[in-house]
């Protein structure tokens, strides 16, 4: 068995995924890479590299040099920043995926994790309990790239037997590393704002519900999917995944139970339109059936963990 390469390891998910992968497999099996040199959260024993996923040659050299068998491709541009960098977002999100899929097709690596997102859904998808298979007409460049990526993942699996696994992540809530330019970032910013100012000016309207998940659940889902017997997986593109759903008003109320004088105001910007195009809640019954997925963090538990976690930073 070879080593595991995380591409985009300094991002919100990468930082916590490395921690768990090192615990599970040993830090010496983990190669963490990012376009920026690692500055913090360095785990002893993990090898840290600077790597641009768009540099196919260096990627291949890295895979050979470090005997990589599994790749977690986390480098991507998220929904809000992608709208400001359309061409680069498309190039990064698609070319990066092709580079890794091709390495598996050419047998350099055995298994891939590639995150998709609830952004594959659009205004014409069912809004509540959005099913796995439904209309996919995303209206953001990020969503279009994730929807296309899913199609390519399934294509490479069916055509070349590439073992690529994927989840449609909801907004991921965590405190160890800042979020990377998404629409659901408000649900992280709000906690930092509680601690710093006891108030928050929200860029999403008060009643817009979005699907979210606490980081520990997201990481556990990722590792459970990666460790599952492939024969049990009925989805070859990307699994719907759900944790909790809430609106800014609902999360503010949950925070107020602990910080009673916390206040929230609303100043919706272009991200509100992105949020309005996405589902309010997701039906992930196929993940629950195929690999027994079940989330642990409800809204109250998430709020407690976030408020406590931020104060320990
Ligand atoms: C974003 O808001 O862009 C991401 C996502 C839902 O994929 N957090």
Coordinates of C-alpha atoms and ligand atoms in Angstrom, one line a residue:
X1 CA 0.0 0.0 0.0
X2 CA 1.4 3.4 -1.0
X3 CA 1.1 6.8 0.6
X4 CA -1.7 9.4 0.5
X5 CA -1.3 12.8 -1.2
X6 CA -3.5 15.7 -0.2
X7 CA -3.6 18.4 -2.8
X8 CA -4.8 21.8 -1.4
X9 CA -3.9 20.7 2.1
X10 CA -3.8 24.2 3.7
X11 CA -7.4 24.9 3.0
X12 CA -10.4 24.5 5.4
X13 CA -10.9 20.8 4.8
X14 CA -7.2 19.9 4.1
X15 CA -6.0 21.0 7.5
X16 CA -8.4 18.7 9.4
X17 CA -8.3 15.8 6.9
X18 CA -4.5 15.6 7.4
X19 CA -5.0 15.3 11.1
X20 CA -7.4 12.4 10.8
X21 CA -5.5 10.6 8.0
X22 CA -2.3 10.8 10.1
X23 CA -4.1 9.3 13.1
X24 CA -5.5 6.5 11.0
X25 CA -2.5 5.6 8.9
X26 CA 0.5 7.2 10.5
X27 CA 1.9 10.7 9.8
X28 CA 4.8 9.2 7.7
X29 CA 2.2 7.9 5.1
X30 CA 0.8 11.4 4.5
X31 CA 2.1 13.9 1.9
X32 CA 0.5 17.3 2.3
X33 CA 0.7 19.7 -0.6
X34 CA -0.5 23.2 -1.4
X35 CA 0.3 25.9 -3.9
X36 CA 1.4 28.0 -0.9
X37 CA 4.1 26.9 1.4
X38 CA 2.7 25.5 4.7
X39 CA 2.8 28.1 7.5
X40 CA 0.9 26.6 10.4
X41 CA -0.8 23.5 11.8
X42 CA 2.2 21.4 10.8
X43 CA 1.8 17.9 12.0
X44 CA 5.0 16.2 13.0
X45 CA 6.0 13.4 10.6
X46 CA 3.8 14.6 7.7
X47 CA 5.7 15.6 4.6
X48 CA 4.8 19.1 3.4
X49 CA 5.3 20.1 -0.3
X50 CA 4.6 23.1 -2.5
X51 CA 2.6 21.8 -5.5
X52 CA 0.4 23.4 -8.2
X53 CA -2.1 20.8 -9.4
X54 CA -2.0 22.6 -12.8
X55 CA 1.7 21.5 -13.1
X56 CA 1.0 18.0 -14.5
X57 CA 4.7 17.1 -14.7
X58 CA 5.5 18.0 -11.1
X59 CA 2.4 16.2 -10.0
X60 CA 3.5 13.0 -11.8
X61 CA 7.0 13.4 -10.3
X62 CA 5.5 13.8 -6.8
X63 CA 3.3 10.7 -7.2
X64 CA 6.3 8.6 -8.3
X65 CA 8.8 10.0 -5.8
X66 CA 6.5 9.5 -2.8
X67 CA 4.9 6.3 -3.9
X68 CA 1.4 7.7 -3.8
X69 CA -1.5 5.4 -4.2
X70 CA -4.4 7.6 -3.0
X71 CA -5.1 11.3 -3.8
X72 CA -7.4 13.7 -2.1
X73 CA -7.9 16.5 -4.5
X74 CA -9.1 19.5 -2.5
X75 CA -7.6 22.4 -4.5
X76 CA -10.5 24.3 -6.0
X77 CA -12.0 27.8 -6.2
X78 CA -15.3 28.0 -4.3
X79 CA -18.6 29.6 -5.3
X80 CA -18.2 33.3 -4.4
X81 CA -14.6 33.8 -5.5
X82 CA -15.2 31.8 -8.6
X83 CA -17.8 34.3 -9.8
X84 CA -15.0 37.0 -9.8
X85 CA -12.5 34.8 -11.6
X86 CA -14.6 32.8 -14.1
X87 CA -11.9 31.5 -16.4
X88 CA -9.3 30.7 -13.8
X89 CA -11.9 29.0 -11.6
X90 CA -13.0 26.8 -14.5
X91 CA -9.4 26.0 -15.4
X92 CA -8.3 25.1 -11.8
X93 CA -11.5 23.1 -11.0
X94 CA -11.5 21.1 -14.3
X95 CA -7.8 20.8 -15.3
X96 CA -6.8 19.8 -11.7
X97 CA -9.4 17.0 -11.8
X98 CA -8.3 15.8 -15.3
X99 CA -4.7 15.7 -14.2
X100 CA -5.5 13.4 -11.3
X101 CA -8.1 11.3 -13.2
X102 CA -5.5 10.7 -15.9
X103 CA -2.9 9.6 -13.3
X104 CA -5.3 6.9 -12.2
X105 CA -6.2 6.0 -15.7
X106 CA -2.5 5.5 -16.4
X107 CA -2.3 3.4 -13.2
X108 CA 0.0 5.7 -11.3
X109 CA -2.5 5.9 -8.5
X110 CA -5.3 3.6 -7.2
X111 CA -7.9 5.7 -5.6
X112 CA -9.1 9.4 -5.7
X113 CA -11.3 11.5 -3.5
X114 CA -12.7 14.5 -5.2
X115 CA -15.3 16.8 -3.5
X116 CA -18.4 17.9 -5.3
X117 CA -20.9 20.3 -3.7
X118 CA -24.6 21.1 -3.3
X119 CA -23.7 23.8 -5.9
X120 CA -24.4 21.3 -8.6
X121 CA -28.1 22.1 -8.0
X122 CA -29.6 25.2 -9.4
X123 CA -32.9 27.2 -9.3
X124 CA -34.8 24.5 -11.2
X125 CA -33.8 21.6 -8.9
X126 CA -36.3 20.7 -6.2
X127 CA -35.6 22.9 -3.2
X128 CA -36.5 20.7 -0.2
X129 CA -35.2 17.2 0.3
X130 CA -33.3 17.5 -3.0
X131 CA -32.9 14.0 -4.3
X132 CA -29.7 12.4 -5.6
X133 CA -30.9 12.3 -9.2
X134 CA -32.7 15.3 -10.4
X135 CA -32.5 18.4 -12.6
X136 CA -28.9 19.8 -12.5
X137 CA -28.9 23.3 -13.9
X138 CA -26.4 25.2 -11.7
X139 CA -26.2 28.9 -12.2
X140 CA -22.6 29.5 -10.9
X141 CA -19.3 28.8 -12.5
X142 CA -18.4 26.7 -9.4
X143 CA -21.6 24.7 -9.7
X144 CA -21.0 24.2 -13.5
X145 CA -17.5 22.9 -12.8
X146 CA -18.7 20.6 -10.1
X147 CA -21.5 19.2 -12.2
X148 CA -19.1 18.6 -15.1
X149 CA -16.6 17.1 -12.8
X150 CA -19.1 14.6 -11.5
X151 CA -19.9 13.6 -15.1
X152 CA -16.2 13.1 -15.8
X153 CA -15.7 11.0 -12.6
X154 CA -18.5 8.7 -13.6
X155 CA -17.1 8.5 -17.2
X156 CA -13.6 7.6 -16.0
X157 CA -15.0 4.9 -13.6
X158 CA -17.2 3.3 -16.3
X159 CA -14.8 3.6 -19.2
X160 CA -11.4 3.1 -17.5
X161 CA -12.3 1.6 -14.1
X162 CA -10.8 4.6 -12.2
X163 CA -11.8 4.3 -8.5
X164 CA -12.8 7.9 -7.9
X165 CA -15.2 8.7 -5.0
X166 CA -17.0 11.9 -4.3
X167 CA -19.4 13.7 -1.9
X168 CA -21.7 16.7 -2.6
X169 CA -20.5 18.6 0.4
X170 CA -23.0 21.0 2.0
X171 CA -21.5 24.2 3.6
X172 CA -18.8 22.9 6.0
X173 CA -18.7 24.6 9.4
X174 CA -15.3 24.6 11.3
X175 CA -13.0 26.9 13.2
X176 CA -9.4 25.5 12.8
X177 CA -8.8 27.1 9.4
X178 CA -10.7 30.0 7.7
X179 CA -13.1 29.1 4.9
X180 CA -12.0 29.7 1.3
X181 CA -14.4 32.1 -0.4
X182 CA -17.7 30.3 -0.5
X183 CA -21.3 31.4 -0.1
X184 CA -21.8 29.3 3.1
X185 CA -18.9 31.1 4.8
X186 CA -21.3 33.3 6.7
X187 CA -22.0 30.4 9.0
X188 CA -18.4 30.5 10.1
X189 CA -17.8 34.2 10.0
X190 CA -20.8 34.6 12.4
X191 CA -19.0 32.7 15.2
X192 CA -15.8 34.8 14.8
X193 CA -17.9 37.9 14.9
X194 CA -19.7 36.8 18.1
X195 CA -16.4 36.4 19.9
X196 CA -14.9 39.7 18.5
X197 CA -17.9 42.1 18.4
X198 CA -21.0 40.3 19.7
X199 CA -22.7 41.3 16.5
X200 CA -22.7 40.2 12.8
X201 CA -23.7 41.8 9.6
X202 CA -24.9 38.9 7.4
X203 CA -24.6 38.9 3.6
X204 CA -27.4 36.3 3.3
X205 CA -31.1 37.2 3.9
X206 CA -32.5 36.0 7.3
X207 CA -34.8 33.3 6.0
X208 CA -32.6 31.6 3.4
X209 CA -32.0 28.0 4.6
X210 CA -29.0 26.1 3.3
X211 CA -27.7 22.6 3.9
X212 CA -24.7 22.6 6.2
X213 CA -22.5 20.1 8.1
X214 CA -20.0 20.3 11.0
X215 CA -16.4 19.5 10.0
X216 CA -16.1 16.4 12.1
X217 CA -19.1 14.8 10.3
X218 CA -17.7 15.9 6.9
X219 CA -14.3 14.3 7.6
X220 CA -15.9 11.1 8.9
X221 CA -18.2 10.9 5.8
X222 CA -15.1 11.3 3.6
X223 CA -13.1 8.6 5.3
X224 CA -16.1 6.2 5.5
X225 CA -16.7 6.6 1.8
X226 CA -13.0 6.1 1.0
X227 CA -12.8 3.0 3.2
X228 CA -16.0 1.4 1.9
X229 CA -16.0 -1.7 -0.3
X230 CA -16.5 -0.3 -3.8
X231 CA -19.0 -3.0 -4.5
X232 CA -21.4 -1.4 -2.0
X233 CA -21.3 2.0 -3.8
X234 CA -24.3 2.4 -6.2
X235 CA -23.3 6.0 -7.1
X236 CA -20.3 6.4 -9.4
X237 CA -20.5 10.2 -9.7
X238 CA -21.0 11.9 -6.3
X239 CA -23.2 11.2 -3.3
X240 CA -25.7 13.6 -1.8
X241 CA -24.6 14.3 1.8
X242 CA -26.6 16.0 4.5
X243 CA -26.1 17.1 8.1
X244 CA -28.3 20.0 9.2
X245 CA -30.2 22.9 7.5
X246 CA -30.7 26.3 8.9
X247 CA -31.1 30.0 8.0
X248 CA -29.1 32.9 9.3
X249 CA -32.0 33.7 11.6
X250 CA -32.0 30.2 13.0
X251 CA -28.3 30.1 13.7
X252 CA -28.4 33.6 15.3
X253 CA -31.2 32.3 17.6
X254 CA -29.1 29.3 18.6
X255 CA -26.1 31.6 19.3
X256 CA -28.3 33.9 21.4
X257 CA -29.1 31.1 23.7
X258 CA -25.5 31.2 24.8
X259 CA -24.6 34.9 24.1
X260 CA -27.9 36.5 25.0
X261 CA -26.9 40.0 23.9
X262 CA -25.6 38.9 20.4
X263 CA -27.3 40.9 17.6
X264 CA -27.5 40.3 13.8
X265 CA -28.2 42.6 10.9
X266 CA -28.7 41.8 7.2
X267 CA -27.0 43.3 4.2
X268 CA -27.5 40.7 1.4
X269 CA -25.0 40.9 -1.5
X270 CA -24.4 38.8 -4.7
X271 CA -23.8 35.7 -2.5
X272 CA -27.5 35.9 -1.5
X273 CA -28.5 35.1 -5.1
X274 CA -26.1 32.1 -5.1
X275 CA -27.7 30.9 -1.9
X276 CA -31.2 31.4 -3.3
X277 CA -30.3 29.1 -6.2
X278 CA -29.3 26.2 -4.0
X279 CA -31.4 23.7 -2.1
X280 CA -32.6 24.3 1.5
X281 CA -32.2 20.6 2.4
X282 CA -30.8 17.5 0.9
X283 CA -32.0 13.9 0.7
X284 CA -29.0 11.7 1.4
X285 CA -30.8 8.4 1.8
X286 CA -28.6 6.6 -0.7
X287 CA -25.5 7.4 1.3
X288 CA -27.3 6.3 4.5
X289 CA -28.2 3.0 2.8
X290 CA -25.0 2.2 0.8
X291 CA -22.4 3.0 3.4
X292 CA -24.5 3.6 6.5
X293 CA -23.9 7.3 6.7
X294 CA -25.4 9.1 9.6
X295 CA -24.6 12.6 10.9
X296 CA -23.9 13.4 14.6
X297 CA -23.9 17.1 14.9
X298 CA -27.2 19.0 15.2
X299 CA -27.4 22.8 15.3
X300 CA -27.0 23.1 19.1
X301 CA -24.0 20.8 19.2
X302 CA -22.4 22.7 16.2
X303 CA -22.9 26.0 17.9
X304 CA -21.4 24.8 21.2
X305 CA -18.3 23.3 19.4
X306 CA -17.8 26.4 17.3
X307 CA -18.0 28.9 20.2
X308 CA -15.8 26.8 22.4
X309 CA -13.3 26.0 19.5
X310 CA -12.8 29.6 18.5
X311 CA -12.0 30.7 22.0
X312 CA -9.2 28.1 22.2
X313 CA -7.5 29.3 19.0
Ligands
LIG1 C1 -19.4 27.3 -1.1 O1 -20.2 28.0 -0.4 O2 -19.0 27.6 -2.2 C2 -19.0 25.9 -0.6 C3 -19.9 24.8 -1.1 C4 -21.3 24.7 -0.6 O3 -19.5 24.0 -1.9 N1 -19.0 25.9 0.8

